[in-house]
Amino acid sequence: MSVRGAFGELANRDQLWPFLMPARGARVDVSKQVLLYIEDLSVSFDGFKAINNLNLYINDGELRCLIGANGAGKTTLMDIITGKTHPDTGAVYFGQNIDLLGRSEAEIAELGIGRKFQKPTVFEAQTVYANLELSMRAEKGIMASLGSRLTGEKRDRIDQVLATIGLSDERALAAGALSHGQKQWLEIGMLLIADPRLLLVDEPVAGMTAQETERTAELLTSLAGERTVVVVEHDMEFVRSIARTVTVLHQGSVLAEGTMEQVQNDPKVIEVYLGDEH
Amino acid sequence: MSNLYGQFSALHQLREKAPVFVAVLFAITAWASACNLLLPEDSFFHVSTFTITLLGKYLCYALLAMAVDVVWGYCGILSLGHGAFFALGGYAMGMYLMRQIGDRGVYGNPLLPDFMVFLNWEALPWYWQGFDQFWFAMLMVLLVPGLLAFAFGWLAFRSRVAGVYLSIITQALTYALMLAFFRNEMGFGGNNGLTDFKDILGFDLQADGTRVALFVATALVLAAAYCASQLILGSKFGRVILAVRDAEARARFVGYRTETYKVWLFVYSAVLAGIAGALYVPQVGIINPGEFSPLNSIEIVVWVAVGGRGTLYGAVVGALLVNYAKTRFTGIMPEAWLFALGALFVAVTLFLPRGLTGLVMERLPRREKLKEVAA
Ligand SMILES: Nc1ncnc2c1ncn2[C@@H]1O[C@H](COP(=O)(O)OP(=O)(O)OP(=O)(O)O)[C@@H](O)[C@H]1O
Ligand SMILES: [Mg+2]
């Protein structure tokens, strides 16, 4: 680009400067209908293979359940996708074009991948409202934060999410004062408000009452289609109620994949997983 | 409802939190200054120049404590090396004051400070150039601590050093600087440091008027720093900082580059500490490598813990109270001060996790409650 062209671009006040343009959204290439590619993935901790040559494809708009015994590698898989853990080998692609490996957590979040932790993690000292404000899709740089103002548009969005997660009355409460189930919901709300393309949800209904669990199931199912949702859960009742496709992980690899029914009748699965439940 | 949204506007936060602090600070400053300048010396209400300077010194410590609170109370970064930034700001000011002496030193050299003549140095080292200009020295007061904090923070936070490890390397930083500044070859006056200052901006440092002016200037700077800090921490930036303190991993997955936030907060804090040092040196009349002592940095943390973390005013109150106690205590039994300080720290950690101001604020919940109901 010529100097003049570059200057012209900077001087043009009608549009956002290119270097301020959010590096997210639109550019994910899902022309093959697959949003997440995980291929030949392995990671070991001190010689122990937590993920062992794992292959997994998640379609765009799908709701996928991941199940597997304790230590099967479900959380570790999410750690790798979100940039927290670096795998030894393998590839992770977001769409056909975006290589996720080697990117920082913040970059991956900006690409539109949101994550709920296994243990609910919210900003305990701050209000429910502030938790949502912080999680909003917005410029996340320092200057942007220093000058950030709570516009009417943002308030509406927060109110909307508060209503969705049923915490409208708790908005001014410190997040640390919420019940376990409410914290789970707040964390889901923090995901929603960021408008992610892909949601990774680790054990969303742990510690929830039957009623809360039901509402969570409704919410997650309603999200699929527009967004892609990957849910890890031990609660089989819950999985049965939301699942279309279930993937069973065992010792760091995929053991079986299919509908709940297929998976349940798979002899391998019965042997290693469902077997020890009964 | 307006109350709720108020929490999200930095200006509203400032209006909420600054007036009382600034009013009390200015009232005390004006009262002490007036009683020094206007009342005759034999008056019962006269405030001696010695007291004025002592108060000025306390306010410098208060600013330093606030700097530590900004990183420790709000972001959980326990720096045990903030004395280094304070001392660097102090040295920058000291160098200006040295150059102001001119040919009035013992050796009468118009260019070289006495200690350089004593060491048989021929010329002024390059890093002493420019310090005859006040504006340049002030720029260095901000830049030197700021740059050091940036380099240190960039290395430490980007490699995700945190917790005890971070505290230990901040101690190492200030210790290393102390050893360096003790060396004569460094060109900062070795273990004697910089002293025998004559005047600042042409005003005699021994004159009552100058002393009062320095005290007032310190109060003004403290008030400005308080307001600036409330503005910064009351903005969304401040909420990100709290988020980093309480759940850094979550903040990262939300999309914040937490290390960048930490680096810039650390730089801001170091600059405040540097300014405190620069205001301190003309009032006490000396800066030497002892200011880099690791123990000094630990003391600052005790002030903040005693006053209460994460409120800014708590740090100020803590610094004033502990230093007043220290002045009193060292008058009676100086050897025991360190033990008293240690005991104080343990007691506060065990029984007053929110410090003295936290204790007082807990006793005064009514006003807040009423406001909430009214809103
Ligand atoms: N950072 C780590 N260091 C060492 N070992 C680890 C680490 N993270 C995970 N592991 C190990 O890897 C294995 C897989 O753990 P992971 O947390 O992914 O299991 P999971 O399927 O999420 O189990 P759960 O259902 O109990 O949450 C476990 O044996 C665990 O101990
Ligand atoms: Mg897990």
XYZ file of C-alpha atoms and ligand atoms in Angstrom:
685
model
C 0.000 0.000 0.000
C 1.310 3.431 -0.858
C 2.011 5.906 1.886
C -0.726 8.091 0.527
C -3.163 5.212 0.498
C -2.296 4.349 4.058
C -2.687 7.932 5.132
C -5.973 8.203 3.320
C -7.193 5.195 5.190
C -6.229 6.744 8.507
C -7.758 10.080 7.628
C -11.036 8.555 6.541
C -13.310 9.199 9.465
C -16.271 7.268 8.152
C -14.829 3.911 8.970
C -12.979 2.178 11.741
C -9.218 2.219 11.345
C -8.140 -1.181 10.091
C -5.882 -1.821 13.096
C -8.827 -1.137 15.408
C -11.068 -3.517 13.546
C -11.969 -6.433 15.776
C -10.033 -9.514 14.724
C -13.030 -11.776 15.050
C -16.268 -12.964 13.557
C -16.990 -13.113 9.867
C -13.775 -14.610 8.645
C -14.258 -18.151 9.944
C -14.554 -20.341 6.882
C -17.215 -22.990 7.431
C -17.919 -23.784 3.791
C -17.440 -27.472 4.612
C -20.035 -27.231 7.413
C -17.387 -28.074 9.991
C -16.610 -25.447 12.613
C -13.999 -27.229 14.673
C -11.398 -29.659 13.416
C -9.326 -31.613 15.886
C -6.865 -34.000 14.329
C -4.298 -36.448 15.728
C -4.175 -34.527 18.961
C -1.958 -35.758 21.769
C -0.758 -34.239 24.984
C 0.954 -35.847 27.901
C 1.620 -34.691 31.410
C 4.770 -36.204 32.857
C 4.506 -39.155 30.512
C 0.800 -39.709 31.136
C -1.192 -39.365 27.914
C -4.192 -37.239 28.853
C -5.144 -36.857 25.179
C -4.109 -39.683 22.933
C -4.324 -39.304 19.172
C -7.754 -37.782 19.310
C -9.814 -36.898 16.234
C -13.006 -34.908 16.492
C -15.067 -32.783 14.118
C -17.813 -30.471 15.285
C -20.288 -29.242 12.700
C -21.364 -25.647 12.475
C -24.522 -25.054 14.502
C -24.422 -28.423 16.172
C -25.025 -29.266 19.820
C -22.548 -31.941 20.761
C -22.273 -33.754 24.061
C -18.961 -35.110 25.271
C -19.133 -37.786 27.875
C -16.527 -39.961 29.491
C -15.362 -41.171 32.860
C -13.375 -38.989 35.230
C -9.972 -38.304 33.777
C -11.001 -39.154 30.226
C -9.506 -35.878 29.035
C -12.617 -33.786 28.457
C -11.434 -30.724 30.332
C -7.950 -31.078 28.899
C -9.445 -31.035 25.419
C -11.187 -27.748 26.208
C -7.946 -26.393 27.654
C -6.256 -27.090 24.339
C -8.983 -25.566 22.202
C -8.995 -22.382 24.271
C -5.223 -21.942 24.310
C -4.549 -22.781 27.933
C -2.670 -26.006 27.253
C -0.326 -26.603 24.344
C -0.572 -30.041 22.776
C 2.469 -32.142 21.904
C 1.198 -33.006 18.444
C -1.869 -32.547 16.312
C -3.894 -29.751 14.805
C -6.851 -27.694 15.953
C -8.617 -25.550 13.379
C -11.492 -23.152 13.798
C -13.271 -23.363 10.488
C -11.050 -24.367 7.644
C -8.778 -21.410 7.878
C -7.956 -20.462 11.474
C -5.248 -22.415 13.240
C -5.922 -22.170 16.966
C -2.660 -23.636 18.169
C -0.128 -21.074 19.309
C -2.737 -18.410 19.962
C -3.271 -16.888 23.389
C -6.467 -17.350 25.408
C -7.472 -13.762 24.733
C -6.991 -14.104 20.969
C -9.050 -17.262 20.890
C -11.784 -15.600 22.925
C -11.774 -12.750 20.424
C -12.249 -15.177 17.577
C -15.566 -16.056 19.162
C -14.877 -19.092 21.300
C -16.369 -18.871 24.772
C -15.804 -21.240 27.610
C -17.485 -22.167 30.860
C -15.234 -23.760 33.436
C -15.935 -26.985 35.230
C -15.797 -25.163 38.544
C -17.933 -22.040 38.170
C -15.626 -19.053 37.869
C -17.104 -15.602 38.075
C -15.657 -12.329 39.346
C -16.819 -12.815 42.905
C -16.087 -9.375 44.306
C -18.079 -7.611 41.610
C -21.780 -7.332 40.987
C -23.651 -9.652 38.671
C -24.145 -6.621 36.453
C -20.425 -5.833 36.323
C -19.662 -9.464 35.537
C -21.824 -9.208 32.456
C -20.476 -5.810 31.475
C -16.937 -7.145 31.595
C -17.840 -10.135 29.457
C -19.527 -8.141 26.714
C -18.314 -8.306 23.213
C -16.296 -5.097 22.945
C -12.845 -3.725 22.417
C -10.748 -5.311 25.145
C -7.717 -3.026 25.003
C -6.569 -0.729 27.773
C -7.521 2.572 26.200
C -10.927 1.222 25.245
C -11.500 0.115 28.834
C -10.383 3.427 30.280
C -12.836 5.316 28.126
C -15.616 2.746 28.104
C -19.109 4.022 28.855
C -22.249 2.077 29.571
C -24.428 3.132 26.669
C -28.140 2.497 26.499
C -27.514 -0.172 23.920
C -25.182 -2.027 26.238
C -27.618 -1.738 29.140
C -30.380 -3.212 27.029
C -28.170 -6.090 26.079
C -27.227 -6.729 29.708
C -30.871 -6.541 30.778
C -31.757 -9.001 28.080
C -29.139 -11.504 29.218
C -30.090 -10.972 32.867
C -33.615 -11.955 31.957
C -32.430 -14.985 29.999
C -30.405 -16.314 32.909
C -33.061 -15.386 35.462
C -30.854 -13.100 37.520
C -32.606 -9.772 36.962
C -33.314 -9.343 40.656
C -29.769 -10.231 41.628
C -28.114 -7.707 39.306
C -26.751 -5.531 42.107
C -25.603 -8.467 44.221
C -21.952 -9.442 44.478
C -21.426 -12.516 42.321
C -19.765 -14.231 45.270
C -23.074 -14.133 47.143
C -24.919 -16.216 44.553
C -25.838 -19.862 45.045
C -23.823 -22.465 43.200
C -26.505 -22.928 40.572
C -26.862 -19.177 40.086
C -23.123 -18.857 39.596
C -23.342 -21.487 36.887
C -26.052 -19.443 35.231
C -24.115 -16.242 35.554
C -21.166 -17.902 33.900
C -23.397 -19.069 31.080
C -24.704 -15.493 30.833
C -21.125 -14.244 30.591
C -20.687 -16.571 27.637
C -23.909 -15.496 25.967
C -23.244 -11.798 26.206
C -19.962 -12.245 24.369
C -21.912 -13.553 21.369
C -19.565 -16.455 20.695
C -19.654 -18.635 17.640
C -18.616 -21.676 19.623
C -19.480 -22.358 23.258
C -17.537 -24.907 25.252
C -19.519 -25.732 28.344
C -17.895 -27.891 31.001
C -20.384 -29.536 33.388
C -23.054 -26.833 33.353
C -25.562 -28.514 35.632
C -23.320 -29.675 38.446
C -24.881 -28.413 41.677
C -28.137 -27.344 40.047
C -31.599 -28.295 41.226
C -33.776 -30.428 38.941
C -35.676 -27.345 37.862
C -32.543 -25.342 37.125
C -31.185 -28.289 35.179
C -34.283 -28.346 33.042
C -34.000 -24.660 32.262
C -30.333 -25.078 31.386
C -31.252 -27.849 28.982
C -33.804 -25.578 27.324
C -31.348 -22.736 27.053
C -28.551 -24.809 25.543
C -30.868 -26.430 23.018
C -32.230 -23.044 22.004
C -28.699 -21.779 21.369
C -27.763 -24.507 18.940
C -28.315 -23.717 15.310
C -27.262 -20.123 15.533
C -24.245 -21.080 17.608
C -22.305 -24.250 18.056
C -22.346 -25.766 21.508
C -20.114 -28.450 22.986
C -21.278 -29.704 26.359
C -19.378 -31.917 28.758
C -21.623 -33.481 31.346
C -21.745 -36.457 33.680
C -25.480 -36.184 34.299
C -26.808 -38.816 31.865
C -30.399 -37.711 32.306
C -29.391 -34.244 31.213
C -27.344 -35.493 28.277
C -30.226 -37.620 27.131
C -32.529 -34.607 27.241
C -30.380 -32.392 25.018
C -28.177 -34.650 22.970
C -28.357 -35.205 19.273
C -24.857 -36.473 18.798
C -22.819 -37.851 21.658
C -19.098 -38.463 21.638
C -17.635 -40.794 24.222
C -14.070 -40.127 25.284
C -12.015 -42.778 26.934
C -8.387 -42.441 28.010
C -7.865 -39.458 25.790
C -9.357 -40.806 22.568
C -12.754 -41.094 20.982
C -14.333 -44.396 21.876
C -17.677 -44.024 20.145
C -19.833 -41.442 18.464
C -23.494 -41.375 17.479
C -26.939 -40.803 18.867
C -27.483 -41.467 22.530
C -29.145 -44.732 21.636
C -26.356 -45.941 19.394
C -23.750 -45.016 21.938
C -25.606 -46.678 24.775
C -25.831 -49.905 22.844
C -22.234 -49.859 21.740
C -20.559 -52.845 23.445
C -17.253 -50.954 23.861
C -19.033 -48.179 25.669
C -21.021 -50.529 27.831
C -17.833 -52.231 28.821
C -15.700 -49.239 29.763
C -18.088 -46.538 30.712
C -21.717 -47.292 31.276
C -20.675 -50.696 32.526
C -19.120 -49.454 35.698
C -22.097 -47.262 36.447
C -24.427 -50.174 36.950
C -31.370 2.025 39.788
C -29.400 5.201 39.157
C -27.237 4.005 42.017
C -26.428 0.823 40.173
C -25.430 2.555 36.978
C -23.410 5.026 39.002
C -20.961 2.234 39.731
C -20.193 2.065 36.058
C -19.262 5.672 35.561
C -15.767 6.620 36.629
C -16.771 10.256 37.086
C -19.642 9.280 39.343
C -17.284 7.103 41.344
C -14.904 10.026 41.671
C -17.688 12.322 42.864
C -18.686 9.669 45.358
C -15.267 8.903 46.745
C -12.975 11.883 46.421
C -14.630 14.884 48.142
C -14.260 13.751 51.753
C -10.677 12.662 51.287
C -9.634 15.819 49.479
C -11.494 18.064 51.923
C -9.903 16.489 55.007
C -6.460 16.546 53.426
C -6.726 20.184 52.364
C -8.178 21.273 55.700
C -5.280 19.758 57.625
C -2.749 21.151 55.181
C -4.202 24.655 55.271
C -4.515 24.620 59.034
C -0.948 23.415 59.638
C 0.503 25.826 57.087
C -1.401 28.783 58.499
C -0.398 27.945 62.060
C 3.214 27.815 60.947
C 3.321 30.972 58.878
C 0.839 33.265 60.617
C 1.172 32.542 64.323
C 4.103 33.768 66.419
C 6.513 31.072 67.521
C 5.582 31.308 71.196
C 1.902 30.828 70.486
C 0.397 27.628 71.826
C -1.074 26.887 68.408
C 2.121 27.480 66.479
C 3.151 24.539 64.308
C 6.920 24.283 64.065
C 8.686 24.000 60.751
C 10.045 20.699 62.000
C 6.472 19.415 62.305
C 5.598 20.756 58.857
C 8.475 18.837 57.332
C 7.513 15.750 59.290
C 3.954 16.024 57.972
C 5.280 16.521 54.444
C 7.336 13.384 54.840
C 4.303 11.440 56.042
C 2.330 12.579 53.025
C 5.101 11.281 50.759
C 4.814 7.939 52.511
C 1.043 8.119 52.075
C 1.478 8.560 48.328
C 3.905 5.651 48.276
C 1.444 3.489 50.194
C -1.273 4.414 47.723
C 0.999 3.316 44.882
C 1.388 -0.088 46.524
C -2.336 -0.337 47.192
C -3.069 0.267 43.508
C -1.227 -2.919 42.556
C -1.665 -5.009 45.682
C -5.131 -4.095 46.857
C -6.727 -3.879 43.435
C -4.759 -6.385 41.411
C -3.267 -8.761 43.965
C 0.298 -8.038 42.867
C 2.236 -8.063 46.110
C 5.228 -5.913 45.237
C 7.987 -6.023 47.812
C 10.150 -3.719 45.743
C 8.273 -0.456 45.530
C 10.954 1.201 47.616
C 13.116 0.972 44.488
C 10.788 3.153 42.428
C 10.512 5.592 45.309
C 14.295 5.778 45.594
C 14.784 6.217 41.837
C 12.367 9.150 41.823
C 14.247 10.468 44.825
C 17.617 10.143 43.109
C 16.345 11.974 40.031
C 15.255 14.860 42.233
C 18.495 14.606 44.227
C 20.548 14.955 41.056
C 18.713 18.155 40.197
C 19.287 19.493 43.700
C 22.989 18.556 43.487
C 23.389 20.459 40.251
C 21.634 23.435 41.866
C 24.440 23.663 44.417
C 26.751 24.861 41.625
C 30.019 26.296 42.898
C 28.785 26.576 46.482
C 30.063 23.084 47.322
C 33.055 22.455 49.584
C 35.371 22.191 46.567
C 33.734 25.042 44.726
C 33.616 23.174 41.428
C 30.924 24.848 39.316
C 30.041 21.693 37.401
C 30.955 18.621 39.441
C 29.232 17.687 42.689
C 31.603 17.388 45.645
C 31.726 13.599 45.698
C 32.910 13.517 42.089
C 35.682 16.001 42.811
C 36.625 13.869 45.787
C 36.839 10.818 43.507
C 39.050 12.813 41.136
C 36.563 12.665 38.313
C 37.347 15.040 35.509
C 33.995 15.447 33.846
C 30.349 15.024 34.535
C 29.144 11.526 33.503
C 26.681 11.492 30.609
C 23.759 10.452 32.765
C 24.157 13.560 34.883
C 23.661 15.783 31.846
C 20.441 17.720 31.746
C 19.738 17.445 35.454
C 20.474 21.121 35.919
C 17.112 21.675 34.236
C 14.137 21.240 36.553
C 11.801 20.064 33.795
C 14.300 17.444 32.686
C 14.741 16.139 36.211
C 10.954 15.958 36.643
C 10.671 14.069 33.395
C 13.218 11.576 34.692
C 11.278 11.281 37.957
C 8.442 9.875 35.859
C 10.420 8.076 33.170
C 13.043 6.169 35.127
C 10.692 4.363 37.530
C 8.150 3.999 34.737
C 10.603 2.394 32.320
C 12.041 0.087 34.942
C 8.540 -0.994 35.930
C 7.645 -1.528 32.299
C 10.696 -3.685 31.594
C 10.266 -5.620 34.819
C 6.523 -6.042 34.411
C 6.812 -7.012 30.777
C 9.259 -9.783 31.601
C 7.528 -10.976 34.751
C 3.861 -10.800 33.765
C 4.333 -12.095 30.257
C 6.074 -15.170 31.603
C 3.159 -15.405 34.031
C 5.201 -15.063 37.155
C 2.810 -14.430 40.014
C 2.276 -14.820 43.724
C 5.204 -15.464 46.006
C 7.648 -15.777 43.113
C 6.807 -12.309 41.923
C 7.189 -10.888 45.427
C 10.590 -12.507 45.740
C 11.899 -11.113 42.476
C 10.689 -7.624 43.377
C 12.747 -7.955 46.561
C 15.705 -9.077 44.492
C 15.242 -6.080 42.204
C 15.423 -3.527 44.983
C 18.285 -5.394 46.661
C 20.312 -5.447 43.463
C 19.739 -1.735 42.978
C 20.808 -1.069 46.533
C 24.098 -2.891 45.991
C 24.644 -1.017 42.738
C 23.955 2.388 44.252
C 26.337 1.653 47.126
C 29.207 1.537 44.637
C 31.129 4.773 44.172
C 31.792 4.011 40.495
C 28.066 4.198 39.802
C 28.331 7.940 40.179
C 25.490 8.496 42.604
C 27.547 9.352 45.658
C 28.048 5.803 46.955
C 26.873 5.095 50.463
C 26.672 8.779 51.344
C 24.171 9.335 48.600
C 23.252 12.845 47.604
C 22.940 15.551 50.223
C 23.896 19.096 51.323
C 21.278 20.540 49.011
C 21.001 24.313 48.981
C 17.933 25.353 47.066
C 15.147 24.291 44.764
C 14.037 26.488 41.837
C 16.044 29.250 43.475
C 14.308 29.030 46.859
C 16.331 28.291 49.963
C 15.514 24.777 51.172
C 16.003 25.793 54.808
C 13.523 28.668 54.687
C 10.160 28.201 56.415
C 8.320 29.367 53.329
C 9.988 26.756 51.135
C 9.268 24.040 53.667
C 5.606 24.960 53.800
C 5.457 25.198 50.006
C 6.920 21.696 49.675
C 4.434 20.385 52.213
C 1.530 22.015 50.379
C 2.820 20.750 47.042
C 2.937 17.228 48.478
C -0.652 17.511 49.675
C -1.772 18.760 46.259
C 0.016 15.950 44.464
C -1.428 13.388 46.880
C -4.932 14.717 46.257
C -4.401 14.706 42.496
C -3.011 11.171 42.588
C -5.950 10.061 44.700
C -8.457 11.507 42.244
C -6.602 10.127 39.223
C -6.448 6.687 40.817
C -10.150 6.731 41.690
C -10.944 7.732 38.118
C -8.788 4.990 36.651
C -9.944 2.309 39.045
C -13.554 3.432 38.799
C -13.504 2.950 35.030
C -13.984 -0.326 33.252
C -10.204 -0.620 33.334
C -10.455 -0.845 37.128
C -13.106 -3.530 36.893
C -10.862 -5.541 34.594
C -8.090 -5.124 37.166
C -10.349 -6.489 39.914
C -11.323 -9.330 37.603
C -7.643 -10.154 37.118
C -7.148 -10.144 40.870
C -10.042 -12.510 41.541
C -10.053 -14.817 38.508
C -7.274 -14.133 36.058
C -7.907 -17.243 33.964
C -11.555 -16.247 33.538
C -10.512 -12.735 32.501
C -8.258 -14.231 29.832
C -10.995 -16.449 28.453
C -13.295 -13.446 28.341
C -10.717 -11.917 26.025
C -8.574 -9.570 28.118
C -4.834 -9.634 27.676
C -4.326 -9.652 31.384
C -0.562 -9.289 31.285
C -0.885 -6.010 29.394
C -3.292 -4.720 32.003
C -0.949 -5.735 34.778
C 2.083 -4.172 33.131
C 0.398 -0.784 32.721
C -1.049 -0.782 36.202
C 2.394 -1.617 37.530
C 3.914 1.240 35.521
C 1.299 3.673 36.830
C 1.977 2.550 40.368
C 5.745 2.854 39.931
C 5.377 6.383 38.589
C 3.336 7.345 41.667
C 6.064 5.872 43.854
C 8.700 7.818 41.918
C 6.815 11.082 42.411
C 6.567 10.327 46.133
C 10.348 9.877 46.231
C 10.928 13.129 44.367
C 8.790 15.045 46.865
C 10.462 13.301 49.787
C 14.080 14.148 49.004
C 13.957 17.977 49.182
C 12.048 17.727 52.461
C 14.376 15.322 54.248
C 17.467 16.745 52.539
C 19.150 13.457 51.611
C 18.805 10.388 49.425
C 21.095 7.404 49.894
C 21.118 3.730 48.900
C 19.475 2.814 52.211
C 16.187 3.798 50.569
C 16.551 0.734 48.331
C 16.750 -1.537 51.360
C 14.388 -4.518 50.990
C 13.147 -3.797 54.485
C 11.778 -0.414 53.409
C 9.652 -2.034 50.753
C 8.267 -4.497 53.255
C 7.373 -1.649 55.588
C 5.233 -0.060 52.887
C 3.245 -3.253 52.591
C 2.670 -3.215 56.351
C 1.306 0.346 56.150
C -1.177 -0.732 53.512
C -2.181 -3.857 55.422
C -2.722 -1.857 58.605
C -4.775 0.803 56.872
C -6.739 -1.637 54.760
C -6.299 -2.772 51.180
C -8.230 -1.864 48.100
C -9.673 1.507 49.092
C -6.738 3.925 48.508
C -7.708 6.013 51.546
C -6.946 2.990 53.724
C -3.376 2.990 52.480
C -3.065 6.695 53.247
C -4.438 6.251 56.760
C -2.168 3.255 57.336
C 0.932 5.133 56.203
C 0.138 8.096 58.447
C -0.676 6.014 61.527
C 2.231 3.594 61.297
C 4.728 6.346 60.607
C 3.423 8.443 63.444
C 3.779 5.392 65.672
C 7.270 4.839 64.329
C 8.311 8.416 65.088
C 6.972 8.046 68.603
C 8.326 4.568 69.129
C 11.838 5.179 67.855
C 12.003 8.142 70.228
C 11.530 5.786 73.151
C 13.091 2.445 72.208
C 14.453 2.363 68.651
C 15.741 -1.246 68.819
C 12.253 -2.594 69.383
C 10.601 -0.917 66.386
C 11.130 -3.791 63.980
C 9.584 -6.218 66.423
C 6.646 -3.923 66.949
C 6.219 -3.630 63.185
C 6.332 -7.390 62.754
C 3.837 -7.918 65.549
C 1.566 -5.297 64.027
C 1.656 -7.034 60.670
C 0.838 -10.417 62.164
C -1.964 -8.964 64.270
C -3.517 -7.156 61.321
C -3.248 -10.178 59.041
C -4.883 -12.425 61.615
C -7.555 -10.182 63.060
C -8.128 -7.336 60.644
C -7.956 -8.630 57.085
C -9.550 -5.386 55.905
C -7.329 -3.195 58.036
C -8.262 -0.417 60.418
C -10.377 1.504 57.931
C -12.215 -1.710 57.119
C -12.985 -2.102 60.811
C -14.308 1.440 61.052
C -16.331 1.168 57.848
C -17.959 -2.029 59.066
C -19.157 -0.140 62.103
C -20.705 2.558 59.924
C -22.931 0.580 57.594
C -26.037 2.681 58.174
C -25.359 5.475 55.754
C -24.828 3.047 52.893
C -27.918 1.031 53.738
C -30.127 4.089 53.908
C -28.880 5.249 50.561
C -29.659 1.916 49.012
C -33.202 2.034 50.324
C -33.617 5.591 49.128
C -32.417 4.778 45.633
N -2.063 -29.741 34.144
C -2.061 -31.065 34.355
N -0.974 -31.677 34.858
C -0.942 -33.006 35.073
N -1.968 -33.811 34.816
C -3.093 -33.276 34.317
C -3.196 -31.873 34.068
N -4.430 -31.625 33.562
C -5.052 -32.815 33.519
N -4.263 -33.802 33.956
C -4.615 -35.225 34.000
O -5.128 -35.571 32.741
C -6.213 -36.466 32.887
C -7.416 -35.921 32.168
O -7.940 -34.866 32.942
P -9.238 -34.043 32.568
O -9.387 -32.992 33.586
O -9.160 -33.624 31.166
O -10.374 -35.108 32.755
P -11.930 -34.926 32.607
O -12.343 -35.846 31.532
O -12.292 -33.510 32.490
O -12.411 -35.517 33.997
P -13.579 -35.027 34.966
O -14.805 -35.695 34.453
O -13.180 -35.565 36.282
O -13.643 -33.550 34.909
C -6.436 -36.672 34.364
O -5.849 -37.900 34.728
C -5.703 -35.522 35.001
O -5.173 -35.898 36.239
Mg -13.242 -32.160 33.638
